[in-house]
């Protein structure tokens, strides 16, 4: 195992714009030594990624970014090296993906009242079986020439305040941490301090998560505020949580570039040592 290590990336199995194969090639070209594939609520890209990560001479940590919710806050939990066949986790991710689909249909129906957008337009932007999210609706709006890019869609039509928005089902973070540990995985809270009032979880709740088995906090991430990072660095050191850093690469779907933030290789080794659900895919 060697660095640089980027532990948060998305492929077209969720809302990234590159297939797992293309993503592993991009990782090779970016000079990464280790990469985690963390598609939203799905492990469907693992097998394809493993073939190409080996070819590229990169270590692959198979993972997932599990959708959770705390009150009104959407909280993302990175789950490394889980058992992809764990029954409880499979049941929960299927429930989330199903709810995401129903919710996306509802959002599209409401947008369709004001703009010439149909569900078929969204499906045309979505790989078969992919975890459907607002980014796919954004891509359809771009294809129709209604907005210029995903960013404009998220700032406008897809923003919760516009009235088209609806949330999808998600378990609470504490339940999710327990679920990931029970599946042999290692849980890390993704981008814990995004901008926006009160988006951070209440501080006492971090202690509950730590007690339940939370491993770390993704502190180096472009969507964390600088003030927020100071707060979560202190929380991490008080609770014995490990700091990670990553890009959250989505191909051309976001400005985030592979390797723009990285995780210490010693931290990667600890993740691998703690995991019992699956093993990293080592290069040939
Ligand atoms: P959803 O889970 O369907 O509510 O959509 C949230 C997803 O959209 C997250 O995975 C983000 O990475 C992505 N996202 C959020 N804001 C933006 C943005 N401004 N531009 C592109 N993607 C975004
Ligand atoms: Zn995403
Ligand atoms: Fe996320
Ligand atoms: Fe992500």
Short mmCIF file of C-alpha atoms and ligand atoms in Angstrom, two decimals, residues 8 10 14-16 40 65 76 135 150 248-250 254, ligand 2:
data_model
loop_
_atom_site.label_atom_id
_atom_site.label_comp_id
_atom_site.label_asym_id
_atom_site.label_seq_id
_atom_site.Cartn_x
_atom_site.Cartn_y
_atom_site.Cartn_z
CA UNK A 8 -13.59 9.40 -1.56
CA UNK A 10 -17.72 8.54 -7.30
CA UNK A 14 -23.87 6.72 -8.57
CA UNK A 15 -23.45 10.33 -9.68
CA UNK A 16 -19.90 10.43 -11.03
CA UNK A 40 -23.61 6.59 -2.93
CA UNK A 65 -20.90 6.66 0.86
CA UNK A 76 -22.84 11.25 4.53
CA UNK A 135 -27.02 15.28 -10.13
CA UNK A 150 -24.67 20.94 -12.33
CA UNK A 248 -14.90 13.58 -3.49
CA UNK A 249 -14.18 13.38 -7.23
CA UNK A 250 -17.28 13.17 -9.49
CA UNK A 254 -17.91 18.72 -9.86
ZN1 LIG B 2 -22.31 12.60 -5.16
#
